[in-house]
Amino acid sequence: MSQMETQTTTGETEEQIRDEWLEYDFEGESALSVEDLDVFYGNDQALQSISMDVPEKSVTALIGPSGCGKSTFLRCLNRMNDRIDAARVEGTVEFDGENIYDDDVNLVELRKRIGMVFQSPNPFPKSIRENISYGPRKHGDIDTGLVARLLGRDDRDEEEELVERCLRGAALWDEVHDRLDDNALGLSGGQQQRLCIARALAVSPDVLLMDEPASALDPIATSKIEDLVEELAEEYTVVIVTHNMQQAARISDQTAVFLTGGELVEYGDTDQIFENPQSQRVEDYITGKFG
Amino acid sequence: MSGASTTQAISRSFGELDWPARIAGLVGALSLIAAFAAFIVEPGAVVFPALVFVAVALYGWFAHQAETARSLTFLATASTLVILGVITVYLFVKAVPILRQMGASLLTSAVWDVHGGRYGLVTMMWGTLVTTIIATLVSAPLGVAGAVFISEIAPKSVREAVKPAIELLAGIPSIVYGYIGFVVINSYMMDLFRLPTNGSLFIVGLVIGVMALPTVVSVSEDALNAVPNAMKDGSVALGSTDWQTTKSVSVPAAISGISAAVILGVGRALGETMAATVILANVTQLPEPLYDVFGNTITLTSAIASQYGVAAGRPTQLSALFAAGVVLFVVVLALSVVSQTIERRMQQTLGGDQ
């Protein structure tokens, strides 16, 4: 059969996923390498045997309709799914030559190197400065506490330098530099989200996972986040989940399309996915026929 | 006011009713007023208007259930408020004579001279203060630590078993706590520290602290649970450990709810009567020296509980006991308002970005 299509009982054509749609050749190193990843929530399978390589220092977009498992996939990459009791993950994710699902993996170290930005801004109810220095403080890289100061260690200068660098990195410095001690919850939604990005940058990650970071924001805030994502890709590997296809087309270098049922259907160069998809279902999805 | 709109709603629906129903409504209202009047004038006659009211309510229930239910539930709420108001007013009115006699020294004097007819509340206020402080020192750290464990550390199965169990502790009657405190802890402490007298403020504080624990645990746990998971995820995703997340995100975010829990527990401790009455010897005398927690004195609540009988023939002493009630009432009310304000503020702060 040249078309590789089978008839389902309902009479609709159901397409088989083909391996060559998933083969994406890129130059350079891969930051993450996913192999046969299955995820189950209780008895429901949320992801079906996903394999893909994520090239470093680029933007990889994960798109697909609601419930297709793209966020689940993202949360597998820094093992945030461990926090959901019912979730079970099988398969491997290789990062820096190591399978992150090995038993001896240090989750603290892993999440330090693979940062995450969530769908709704979730700053801590602390000052802007404390939000940025939260990670480094927890890792012992910055200490301005009384005990440390009595022991002759005072990282306040380092903290200032870090806060400015991260806020500049997240394009927020100009808006907040004169009120670093204000509560972060007083910022607008877009500013809060950029603060969350700055906060993630503060622990110097290699990879940044972003779960629909602009979905709760207005258009102006969204375009600021989009510009920022493109800039970040010069230094970081960015994997971004979005349900906004225009957004994916605008900012990503490569795109992976997930469809209902937790399948990765097609993965390739963003231009190619949006202009000339191989899969009929992906074409239907992108042209808005379903999903 | 919503009360006014409720009255409006009732009178509007009254206008829509047919004539028999309007008459029934009128008769019901009149019979209720008559019942109250009869209660004051001739208590034996209450039964007749009361029966009329029941008959009208039954008729209404079958003929116009919605309107009747609306009127009856409104009536229930209104009478709750009226009864509460009457009690409060009565409490204050009864405390007026002693205030008039003693003036400010009612609150500054430690004299409780039944024969001379001079009363000051300082002794019992001191007793209540000391027991409440001890109770807080017991219940706050234990309760908050327990809440942190249940909410943040324990696996789900443990949480589901332990939380209801702790709330069940609140259902144990306070006399049981008091009795155990007197029989078990008191004799143990007397042996241990070779105390000369039965009962001490320390034991009362300890027992009340344990009694307040379920409140503190349960309310603190609710506060910790109200911290959005997204916030905790944000911390974990930065590579902090679960404990760091608890310590630096969950507890600070819930701190106002936790303080509300402690205040609520303190309120419970203040108003607790049974443990103090059973354990203390209730001598109206300040401990000597003042800070002697193993000393024996009296609290506001145990003063009322242990003296209302003997005070029956002495109007001034009765009035002084009512004054003790007023002091308790005001302090507990204030604590309750403070804790509710704190809780509401926490919900606003956390709810803002959700």
XYZ file of C-alpha atoms in Angstrom:
645
model
C 0.000 0.000 0.000
C 1.580 3.216 -1.082
C -0.751 5.503 0.831
C -0.442 3.649 4.153
C -3.995 4.323 5.087
C -6.411 1.960 6.757
C -10.153 2.061 7.012
C -11.573 2.326 10.529
C -14.939 0.955 11.495
C -16.467 4.421 11.418
C -15.475 4.766 7.805
C -13.030 7.609 8.328
C -9.524 7.263 7.018
C -7.026 6.807 9.765
C -3.488 7.478 8.864
C -0.575 5.502 10.262
C 2.279 7.518 11.660
C 5.291 7.047 9.484
C 8.858 7.060 10.680
C 10.205 9.302 7.946
C 7.894 12.106 9.121
C 9.704 11.990 12.430
C 13.215 11.954 11.057
C 14.553 15.418 11.433
C 18.103 15.975 10.355
C 19.740 18.966 11.906
C 23.249 20.241 12.187
C 24.918 20.513 15.541
C 24.457 18.758 18.828
C 21.230 17.568 20.356
C 20.491 18.826 23.838
C 17.857 16.243 24.665
C 17.315 12.899 23.099
C 14.007 11.177 23.782
C 13.597 7.483 23.076
C 10.348 5.462 23.191
C 8.732 7.576 25.861
C 5.380 6.329 27.166
C 3.405 8.079 29.871
C 0.426 6.619 31.691
C -1.984 8.352 34.039
C -3.427 5.391 35.911
C -4.681 3.185 33.090
C -4.811 5.933 30.465
C -1.909 6.261 28.133
C -1.109 9.942 27.653
C 1.928 9.578 25.398
C 2.646 6.794 22.952
C 6.216 5.854 22.272
C 7.606 9.305 21.564
C 11.096 9.571 20.117
C 12.692 12.845 19.143
C 15.962 14.747 19.377
C 15.965 18.372 20.438
C 18.793 20.405 18.904
C 20.664 22.706 21.245
C 20.486 26.500 21.191
C 17.330 26.669 19.145
C 13.591 26.943 19.671
C 11.606 23.744 19.422
C 7.849 24.202 19.363
C 5.440 21.499 20.461
C 1.999 22.055 18.989
C -1.240 20.124 18.915
C -4.845 20.244 20.061
C -5.847 20.234 23.734
C -5.240 16.917 25.450
C -2.702 15.694 22.906
C -0.047 15.268 25.584
C 2.291 18.096 24.599
C 2.399 19.547 28.117
C 2.797 16.075 29.570
C 5.736 15.549 27.246
C 7.300 18.831 28.344
C 6.927 17.928 32.016
C 8.719 14.637 31.327
C 11.837 16.511 30.286
C 12.607 17.805 33.787
C 10.736 15.063 35.600
C 8.035 17.366 36.917
C 5.630 14.492 36.234
C 7.189 12.782 39.234
C 5.061 15.121 41.298
C 1.833 13.637 39.976
C 1.072 10.506 41.958
C -0.764 8.643 39.225
C 1.754 9.350 36.454
C 4.077 6.588 35.244
C 6.836 7.190 32.719
C 8.619 4.578 30.593
C 11.417 5.062 28.076
C 14.502 7.210 28.201
C 15.370 10.882 27.950
C 19.040 11.466 27.432
C 20.501 14.726 28.627
C 24.238 15.393 28.708
C 25.014 11.728 28.112
C 22.807 10.489 30.927
C 19.302 9.054 31.062
C 17.394 11.406 33.345
C 15.121 8.542 34.375
C 18.022 6.558 35.865
C 17.619 5.891 39.564
C 20.753 7.739 40.602
C 19.857 11.014 38.904
C 20.011 14.041 41.186
C 16.698 15.796 40.597
C 17.920 19.051 42.122
C 20.847 19.167 39.728
C 18.632 18.130 36.801
C 16.026 20.823 37.377
C 18.755 23.376 37.886
C 20.009 22.632 34.396
C 16.580 22.204 32.781
C 14.495 25.163 33.877
C 10.775 25.591 33.404
C 8.300 28.412 32.835
C 4.659 27.612 33.473
C 1.402 28.377 31.738
C 0.166 30.931 34.264
C 2.737 33.212 35.815
C 3.585 31.812 39.254
C 5.914 34.253 40.982
C 6.453 33.724 44.689
C 4.677 36.175 46.988
C 8.020 37.812 47.698
C 9.877 40.835 46.380
C 11.105 40.948 42.787
C 14.680 40.675 44.038
C 13.914 37.649 46.202
C 12.118 35.959 43.309
C 15.286 36.182 41.199
C 17.717 35.139 43.900
C 15.463 32.326 45.155
C 17.123 29.555 43.103
C 20.754 30.570 43.708
C 20.032 30.970 47.424
C 18.578 27.481 47.613
C 21.650 26.124 45.887
C 23.927 27.974 48.256
C 25.389 30.173 45.505
C 24.202 33.334 47.195
C 24.013 33.927 50.891
C 23.302 37.267 52.481
C 21.928 35.883 55.718
C 23.032 37.084 59.115
C 25.080 33.957 59.839
C 26.886 34.228 56.521
C 27.624 37.881 57.149
C 28.959 37.141 60.612
C 31.190 34.506 59.052
C 32.533 37.158 56.719
C 30.593 36.151 53.631
C 28.350 38.711 52.057
C 27.005 38.139 48.568
C 24.915 41.272 48.322
C 26.971 42.618 45.434
C 26.728 39.311 43.620
C 22.992 39.326 44.226
C 22.612 42.818 42.772
C 24.642 41.826 39.748
C 22.623 38.620 39.269
C 19.273 40.366 39.614
C 20.197 42.968 37.024
C 21.629 40.408 34.599
C 18.582 38.137 34.806
C 16.057 40.949 34.595
C 17.874 42.344 31.575
C 17.946 38.851 30.103
C 14.187 38.665 30.482
C 13.676 42.202 29.113
C 12.165 43.366 32.374
C 14.935 45.472 33.889
C 13.840 48.825 32.451
C 10.324 48.389 33.819
C 11.174 47.331 37.360
C 14.731 48.454 38.207
C 13.444 51.178 40.547
C 11.160 48.894 42.553
C 13.051 45.673 43.094
C 11.766 45.391 46.651
C 8.096 45.526 45.652
C 6.012 42.385 45.912
C 6.109 40.481 42.639
C 2.366 39.844 42.790
C 1.864 43.562 42.124
C 3.299 43.268 38.602
C 1.103 42.858 35.537
C 0.574 39.358 34.122
C 3.101 39.871 31.331
C 5.685 41.298 33.730
C 5.088 38.408 36.136
C 5.727 35.929 33.342
C 8.947 37.652 32.332
C 9.940 37.647 36.001
C 9.358 33.880 36.028
C 11.634 33.608 32.991
C 14.242 35.769 34.737
C 13.917 33.593 37.809
C 14.565 30.511 35.702
C 17.614 32.163 34.081
C 19.078 32.894 37.508
C 20.103 29.274 38.040
C 21.941 29.285 34.673
C 20.096 26.420 32.988
C 21.077 24.827 29.689
C 17.504 24.136 28.650
C 14.369 26.200 29.214
C 11.029 24.432 29.031
C 8.078 26.728 28.463
C 4.508 25.544 28.839
C 2.283 27.934 26.862
C 4.031 30.871 28.527
C 1.896 33.469 26.759
C -1.511 31.852 26.881
C -2.669 33.946 29.846
C -1.350 37.215 28.434
C -2.626 40.039 26.252
C -1.226 40.550 22.703
C 1.377 43.163 23.639
C 2.727 41.084 26.521
C 2.642 38.041 24.229
C 4.770 39.706 21.569
C 7.317 40.724 24.218
C 7.549 37.111 25.380
C 7.909 35.929 21.777
C 10.770 38.348 21.079
C 12.385 37.221 24.284
C 12.133 33.542 23.374
C 13.914 34.137 20.084
C 16.701 36.001 21.894
C 17.031 33.325 24.535
C 17.653 30.680 21.887
C 21.066 32.222 21.215
C 22.223 31.000 24.584
C 19.715 28.384 25.697
C 17.886 25.426 24.262
C 14.226 26.386 24.361
C 11.372 23.889 24.151
C 8.036 25.665 24.031
C 4.533 24.262 24.103
C 1.925 26.388 22.399
C -1.553 25.952 21.052
C -1.079 29.057 18.956
C 0.177 27.901 15.563
C 1.091 31.374 14.349
C 3.245 31.708 17.429
C 4.998 28.454 16.710
C 5.541 29.503 13.099
C 6.916 32.888 14.153
C 9.408 31.877 16.793
C 10.478 28.270 16.394
C 13.217 26.639 14.386
C 11.629 23.209 14.414
C 8.151 22.030 15.249
C 6.789 18.774 16.595
C 3.097 18.115 16.014
C 1.265 16.009 18.598
C -2.250 14.842 17.840
C -5.018 13.480 20.012
C -4.163 10.266 21.760
C -0.622 11.277 22.618
C 1.055 10.540 19.315
C 3.912 12.533 17.856
C 2.841 12.629 14.210
C 5.356 14.840 12.494
C 8.571 16.567 13.497
C 10.696 18.747 11.301
C 11.804 22.156 10.210
C 9.143 24.705 11.161
C 8.870 26.148 7.649
C 8.452 22.708 6.183
C 5.821 21.676 8.770
C 3.715 24.738 8.142
C 4.179 24.998 4.379
C 4.390 21.425 3.289
C 3.444 18.902 5.941
C 3.816 15.251 5.003
C 0.961 13.948 7.065
C -2.605 14.515 5.949
C -3.750 14.832 9.566
C -1.098 17.440 10.332
C -2.156 19.372 7.256
C -5.788 19.197 8.368
C -4.806 20.391 11.807
C -2.655 23.251 10.572
C -5.200 24.435 8.040
C -7.806 24.374 10.772
C -9.926 21.474 9.559
C -9.827 19.925 13.013
C -8.350 20.349 16.450
C -28.763 45.340 53.632
C -29.708 41.862 52.550
C -32.157 41.700 55.445
C -34.185 44.500 53.891
C -34.209 42.816 50.503
C -35.296 39.551 52.102
C -38.185 41.361 53.755
C -39.002 42.897 50.392
C -38.899 39.519 48.698
C -41.207 38.102 51.316
C -43.672 40.987 51.085
C -43.567 40.815 47.277
C -44.380 37.131 47.282
C -47.025 37.927 49.867
C -48.679 40.256 47.344
C -48.766 37.520 44.708
C -50.599 35.060 46.940
C -54.315 34.353 46.912
C -56.544 35.527 49.746
C -56.579 32.393 51.954
C -52.781 32.329 51.877
C -52.537 36.020 52.776
C -54.860 35.509 55.702
C -52.843 32.464 56.767
C -49.622 34.484 56.612
C -51.181 37.231 58.690
C -52.541 34.756 61.229
C -49.119 33.075 61.430
C -47.367 36.379 62.100
C -49.949 37.433 64.666
C -49.797 34.089 66.450
C -46.030 34.390 66.684
C -46.284 37.851 68.220
C -49.030 36.567 70.537
C -46.793 33.690 71.610
C -44.020 36.087 72.578
C -46.445 38.323 74.413
C -47.913 35.351 76.251
C -44.420 34.180 77.207
C -43.809 37.435 79.033
C -47.280 37.898 80.513
C -48.593 34.398 81.120
C -46.168 31.579 80.153
C -48.851 28.920 80.513
C -50.812 30.428 77.627
C -47.971 30.161 75.104
C -49.189 26.807 73.916
C -52.334 28.229 72.216
C -50.731 30.759 69.822
C -47.898 28.265 69.309
C -50.377 25.641 68.155
C -52.003 28.175 65.814
C -48.573 28.965 64.382
C -47.804 25.270 63.804
C -51.200 24.827 62.119
C -50.592 27.806 59.827
C -47.083 26.557 59.012
C -48.480 23.118 58.147
C -51.185 24.642 55.950
C -48.574 26.811 54.247
C -46.226 23.877 53.757
C -48.817 21.956 51.796
C -50.477 24.862 49.989
C -47.510 27.149 49.215
C -44.328 25.317 50.037
C -41.823 27.727 48.455
C -43.217 30.824 50.197
C -43.567 29.002 53.500
C -40.021 27.658 53.333
C -38.743 31.149 52.553
C -40.596 32.646 55.527
C -39.628 29.875 57.937
C -35.924 29.898 57.066
C -35.919 33.684 57.330
C -37.613 33.368 60.692
C -35.033 30.833 61.883
C -32.138 33.095 60.911
C -33.793 36.154 62.394
C -34.524 34.452 65.692
C -30.917 33.191 65.918
C -29.683 36.746 65.572
C -32.286 38.107 67.984
C -31.461 35.495 70.616
C -27.744 36.204 70.280
C -28.413 39.917 70.565
C -30.591 39.480 73.622
C -27.933 37.362 75.357
C -25.232 39.905 74.595
C -27.324 42.790 75.842
C -28.279 40.832 78.972
C -24.624 40.055 79.653
C -23.643 43.714 79.440
C -26.646 44.964 81.392
C -25.949 42.521 84.216
C -22.340 43.676 84.424
C -23.300 47.348 84.794
C -23.967 47.373 88.600
C -20.519 46.126 89.559
C -18.871 48.496 87.109
C -20.824 51.340 88.646
C -19.763 50.271 92.139
C -16.094 49.491 91.483
C -15.387 51.774 88.527
C -12.035 51.231 86.830
C -10.706 49.297 89.796
C -12.854 46.401 88.589
C -10.159 45.825 86.004
C -7.160 46.882 88.096
C -7.766 45.404 91.516
C -6.951 41.889 92.641
C -9.301 42.062 95.622
C -12.112 39.536 95.611
C -13.739 40.168 98.960
C -17.061 38.394 99.135
C -17.850 39.592 102.677
C -16.768 43.165 102.077
C -18.541 43.125 98.730
C -15.507 44.367 96.766
C -14.588 42.686 93.546
C -11.689 43.063 91.107
C -11.019 40.808 88.133
C -7.223 40.960 88.024
C -6.700 37.567 89.680
C -8.813 35.702 87.188
C -7.548 37.709 84.239
C -4.032 36.754 85.320
C -5.036 33.112 85.583
C -6.583 33.191 82.123
C -3.579 34.997 80.675
C -1.085 32.505 82.095
C -3.048 29.410 81.076
C -3.633 30.860 77.602
C 0.057 31.616 77.106
C 1.016 28.109 78.196
C -1.706 26.610 75.997
C -0.447 28.617 73.031
C 3.133 27.543 73.670
C 1.902 23.945 73.570
C -0.551 24.101 70.677
C 1.147 26.512 68.270
C 4.433 24.697 67.632
C 2.920 21.219 67.784
C -0.088 22.203 65.704
C 1.813 24.045 63.003
C 4.427 21.307 62.747
C 1.651 18.724 62.484
C -0.075 20.713 59.774
C 3.154 21.033 57.792
C 3.675 17.293 58.000
C 0.125 16.432 56.985
C -0.077 18.931 54.172
C 3.429 18.889 52.729
C 5.316 15.789 53.750
C 2.976 12.879 54.432
C 1.956 10.660 51.513
C -1.647 10.998 50.387
C -2.844 7.835 52.140
C -1.469 8.984 55.496
C -2.974 12.447 55.033
C -6.393 11.001 54.314
C -6.304 8.920 57.478
C -4.654 11.377 59.858
C -6.545 14.575 59.115
C -10.010 13.247 60.010
C -8.508 11.530 63.040
C -7.108 14.807 64.325
C -10.397 16.563 63.680
C -12.050 13.796 65.680
C -9.995 14.902 68.695
C -12.046 18.084 68.695
C -15.107 15.967 69.384
C -13.872 14.650 72.726
C -15.865 16.434 75.453
C -13.745 18.931 77.357
C -14.687 17.410 80.727
C -12.867 14.249 79.620
C -9.707 16.240 78.938
C -10.110 17.968 82.278
C -10.649 14.725 84.117
C -7.617 13.077 82.510
C -5.611 16.199 83.290
C -6.589 16.031 86.929
C -6.311 12.281 87.456
C -3.271 11.458 85.359
C -1.146 14.531 84.744
C -1.807 16.201 88.055
C -0.754 13.259 90.203
C 2.227 12.617 87.961
C 3.390 16.215 88.243
C 2.842 16.292 91.976
C 5.129 13.303 92.361
C 7.647 14.573 89.880
C 8.056 18.108 91.235
C 6.921 17.378 94.811
C 4.274 20.071 94.508
C 2.565 21.073 97.720
C -0.882 21.700 96.224
C -3.268 20.019 93.888
C -3.717 21.436 90.422
C -1.672 24.145 88.797
C -1.866 26.686 86.019
C 0.752 24.719 84.141
C -1.377 21.580 83.930
C -4.416 23.583 82.886
C -2.399 25.280 80.137
C -1.047 21.939 78.988
C -4.480 20.332 78.821
C -6.080 23.308 77.088
C -3.173 23.404 74.637
C -3.856 19.796 73.696
C -7.546 20.602 73.356
C -6.777 23.472 71.000
C -4.480 21.311 68.858
C -7.126 19.984 66.448
C -8.231 23.532 65.649
C -4.689 24.724 65.058
C -3.742 21.679 62.951
C -6.897 21.697 60.887
C -6.988 25.423 60.094
C -3.231 25.627 59.425
C -3.476 22.639 57.152
C -6.263 24.307 55.194
C -4.085 27.389 54.838
C -1.126 25.373 53.558
C -3.400 23.531 51.153
C -4.662 26.828 49.795
C -1.183 27.706 48.516
C -1.481 27.087 44.755
C 0.336 24.017 43.494
C 1.648 26.132 40.638
C 3.619 28.158 43.173
C 5.160 25.038 44.705
C 5.882 23.632 41.227
C 7.655 26.868 40.399
C 9.987 26.361 43.312
C 10.645 22.695 42.599
C 11.308 23.461 38.930
C 14.128 25.776 40.028
C 15.845 22.809 41.572
C 14.902 23.332 45.174
C 14.085 20.358 47.331
C 10.639 19.623 48.721
C 11.717 20.817 52.144
C 13.123 24.076 50.770
C 9.835 24.582 48.929
C 7.855 23.984 52.102
C 10.081 26.235 54.149
C 10.516 29.099 51.725
C 7.326 29.072 49.653
C 4.421 27.180 51.218
C 4.804 28.262 54.840
C 5.518 31.960 54.093
C 2.607 32.059 51.630
C 0.315 30.481 54.206
C 1.686 32.374 57.181
C -1.334 34.599 57.628
C -3.657 31.588 57.571
C -1.404 29.829 60.045
C -1.461 32.810 62.393
C -5.237 32.879 62.066
C -5.229 29.213 63.113
C -3.120 29.967 66.169
C -5.342 32.892 67.132
C -8.391 30.692 66.737
C -6.732 28.130 68.997
C -5.949 30.842 71.541
C -9.591 31.877 71.441
C -10.571 28.322 72.196
C -8.108 28.216 75.090
C -9.429 31.468 76.536
C -12.982 30.281 76.588
C -12.240 26.798 77.840
C -13.959 26.220 81.167
C -14.080 22.589 82.111
C -10.379 21.796 82.251
C -9.683 24.826 84.433
C -12.628 24.225 86.739
C -11.788 20.579 87.278
C -8.039 20.928 87.688
C -7.623 24.205 89.560
C -8.525 24.589 93.194
C -10.113 27.905 92.202
C -8.860 30.015 95.050
C -9.328 33.675 94.250
C -5.777 34.634 94.988
C -2.858 35.528 92.788
C -0.087 32.928 92.705
C 2.915 33.739 94.873
C 5.242 34.692 93.257
C 3.228 35.950 90.297
C 5.074 33.889 87.696
C 4.677 30.640 89.593
C 3.053 28.503 86.914
C 2.796 25.634 89.366
C 0.794 27.877 91.600
C -2.916 27.707 91.969
C -5.361 30.423 91.141
C -8.534 30.896 89.147
C -9.436 31.840 85.574
C -12.267 33.965 84.220
C -14.161 30.896 83.084
C -13.570 28.760 86.155
C -14.535 31.704 88.378
C -17.955 31.787 86.765
C -18.324 28.016 86.795
C -17.261 27.558 90.405
C -18.955 30.590 91.965
C -22.313 31.113 90.286
C -23.957 28.762 92.789
C -22.636 30.372 95.961
C -23.150 33.829 94.510
C -26.862 33.271 94.060
C -27.790 35.365 97.096
C -25.285 38.165 96.432
C -26.248 40.419 93.533
C -22.874 42.237 93.497
C -20.916 39.000 93.225
C -23.245 37.793 90.465
C -22.709 41.066 88.680
C -18.933 40.699 89.066
C -19.142 37.244 87.480
C -21.102 38.743 84.594
C -18.326 41.297 84.248
C -15.872 38.398 83.959
C -18.114 37.091 81.188
C -18.007 40.444 79.411
C -14.198 40.531 79.525
C -14.060 37.028 78.002
C -16.678 37.878 75.424
C -14.876 40.990 74.242
C -11.457 39.340 74.047
C -12.710 36.227 72.238
C -14.762 38.357 69.837
C -11.744 40.523 69.080
C -9.566 37.461 68.445
C -12.181 35.980 66.168
C -12.469 39.191 64.147
C -8.684 39.447 63.863
C -8.307 35.856 62.692
C -11.084 36.191 60.129
C -9.590 39.401 58.784
C -6.203 37.753 58.431
C -7.688 34.781 56.642
C -9.638 36.950 54.226
C -6.541 38.977 53.465
C -4.607 35.813 52.708
C -7.265 34.645 50.290
C -7.147 38.002 48.535
C -3.365 37.958 48.248
C -3.206 34.438 46.910
C -6.383 34.637 44.872
C -5.234 37.725 42.981
C -3.234 35.874 40.367
C -5.292 32.745 39.990
